[in-house]
């Protein structure tokens, strides 16, 4: 490589370099396009399969439908068992939006306390909080279920939303703590000299500065809650309270007939909001991660 | 450290209290009838799709005409999710009052004391006259009767007449397992001669039910009453070796085709002309095959021993009541209505399997495939023996392991000997857990 570079530089440097760069770009472009196609294939398959009639599933595994139809969409919009589709959407939205508000607010508050307030047991509590990251969800399911069952809160959204307002997502608390620790304490002190208390410092100084971290939290919480299956499965009983991930499965039953056309279409329809959400917020997501490194 | 653990103590106490409460509730005297003036709300859970949900809705409307003061709140999920949710509720004490129940979970739930013993209600609130003794015995575990069958299935051989006609092969005329292999070979050969992608069937050694049929033909069930296996590793190896020839010469559709068609079966996808399965799968087959196929053949499975009683009626699904219910009489009233009422029979047809109760069967106006299934179950009466003991805890896991090993045999990644040894190590874990 170095040998060829040495020989070529003497003769026609600008043109040579240009062709080499162009050819490299082309190689990269082709390679990346190929990889992208592989990655995006399932999504395209999903989209095109929404136009396949139910009977084609299992017989036509290919990309293109043999007899395209929009029946699946008509069926899905109609809903399931008397519950219209928009209801499942609304339930998913209520859950996701409340979870975002709850997680962001409570995690930011908890993180501020851990990062800026000195109190007894700080170290132990912080370790305990990080420790909960090691605790798999499945360990706490049953005790938590008994709790809400005895409180008579099963089949309401409370068990799914309440914990989000109690800063139970240790990962986000940790993320924001690290963020706050990188903000110079001089700012707090300056505010304190001007007479601000903790509430004021939190609200007017810290919160605006950790915005990138909050947005990261918001995006992840939204996507995780939107896709959550187990939580709603355990706590919700009535079909009119189901969010989308559970509604999707109601078209299928291995012991009688399964409507794969409707399943695929409902999956696609359920995917659209997350996709839009991601497209709109992805630059904040990148910001959130990128600025983290510059803060120190 | 101590500082942090202290607040957890009241929490732990409360949890214990909650557990104790769970154990104490649901203790009203059994055997009484429901007071029709009492306002009661019952929770009901079933697995199924939206089609079945609509049918239950109609059934509850009919129920409310008779019992206007009982409100039924129903919830439904698909089969795997249904059981995931029940397992948590079972541990947390929140099971629904009345459930659609599955045979494979019956022993586990009954032995853990989660289900209400129906024995005091049978012959009282729940009319047991329309049921045969064999069907009533299905719900017996240990000292009680914990569930009542809504409907029954028998194992059968489904065929696809349209595909058979296309390749010019007659319907399977019955016979031994070897005859069945020969018949499948005829179909596969005819299809490949015409250049059609079609096989006679799949490798039938991949399903534990077929092994069970051969065992029962020899006079023994898979498992004893105590849950011990009735077969040795060599028996199992010999069973799987029977499939060597059809796997190797391309008579059976290969494992790769099976995987490609998943979640449908190759029979659903019109890639095979026959499939051995429970007879209630017919409706699903017709639905998945699509409009170009309007009928199915249903004949008795192959049999090597003349006159043996290898087949049996399996409960397609059952109804059970949670031990924690506050309204056992009302719950039993609902169960009686769901299993016996002719109106419910008319609503469901064979959606839940062939009705087990005579009154309900009379109410169901069966036609087409439904009538075919009824006639089939009547036609095999001579081959019906006693149902095997209630499946062991963990039977579902073993059934799935058996299926996976069958697929691997098809891929040629293991030998029958290795498969048998793997199955026995899995069974060792399941039986001794």
XYZ file of N, CA and C in Angstrom, chain B residues 180 183-184 187-188 199-203 251-253 266 271-275:
57
model
N -49.512 -47.530 5.566
C -49.601 -46.067 5.484
C -48.345 -45.507 4.802
N -48.635 -46.087 1.133
C -49.617 -45.165 0.540
C -49.000 -43.777 0.356
N -48.254 -43.330 1.398
C -47.598 -42.009 1.297
C -46.592 -42.001 0.152
N -48.226 -41.512 -3.138
C -48.587 -40.105 -3.365
C -47.347 -39.298 -3.751
N -46.276 -39.459 -2.971
C -45.061 -38.681 -3.227
C -44.495 -38.990 -4.620
N -46.076 -34.093 -0.983
C -45.672 -35.350 -0.368
C -46.890 -36.045 0.219
N -46.734 -37.351 0.487
C -47.847 -38.109 1.058
C -48.178 -37.667 2.470
N -47.156 -37.259 3.205
C -47.358 -36.848 4.589
C -46.024 -36.476 5.185
N -46.011 -36.320 6.520
C -44.738 -36.043 7.196
C -44.281 -37.316 7.901
N -43.068 -37.257 8.437
C -42.547 -38.369 9.220
C -43.351 -38.465 10.515
N -40.152 -39.991 0.940
C -41.597 -40.221 1.010
C -42.261 -39.137 1.852
N -41.589 -38.787 2.947
C -42.152 -37.786 3.853
C -41.572 -36.415 3.537
N -42.392 -35.375 3.724
C -41.899 -34.008 3.546
C -40.796 -33.766 4.576
N -47.287 -28.237 7.231
C -47.176 -28.503 5.796
C -48.525 -28.921 5.218
N -48.867 -28.828 1.142
C -47.626 -29.487 0.699
C -47.656 -30.984 0.983
N -48.586 -31.428 1.827
C -48.741 -32.859 2.073
C -50.208 -33.229 1.919
N -50.441 -34.521 1.631
C -51.813 -34.963 1.384
C -52.453 -35.562 2.619
N -51.683 -35.742 3.706
C -52.290 -36.314 4.902
C -51.566 -35.828 6.144
N -52.267 -35.857 7.258
C -51.636 -35.517 8.533
C -52.407 -36.171 9.668
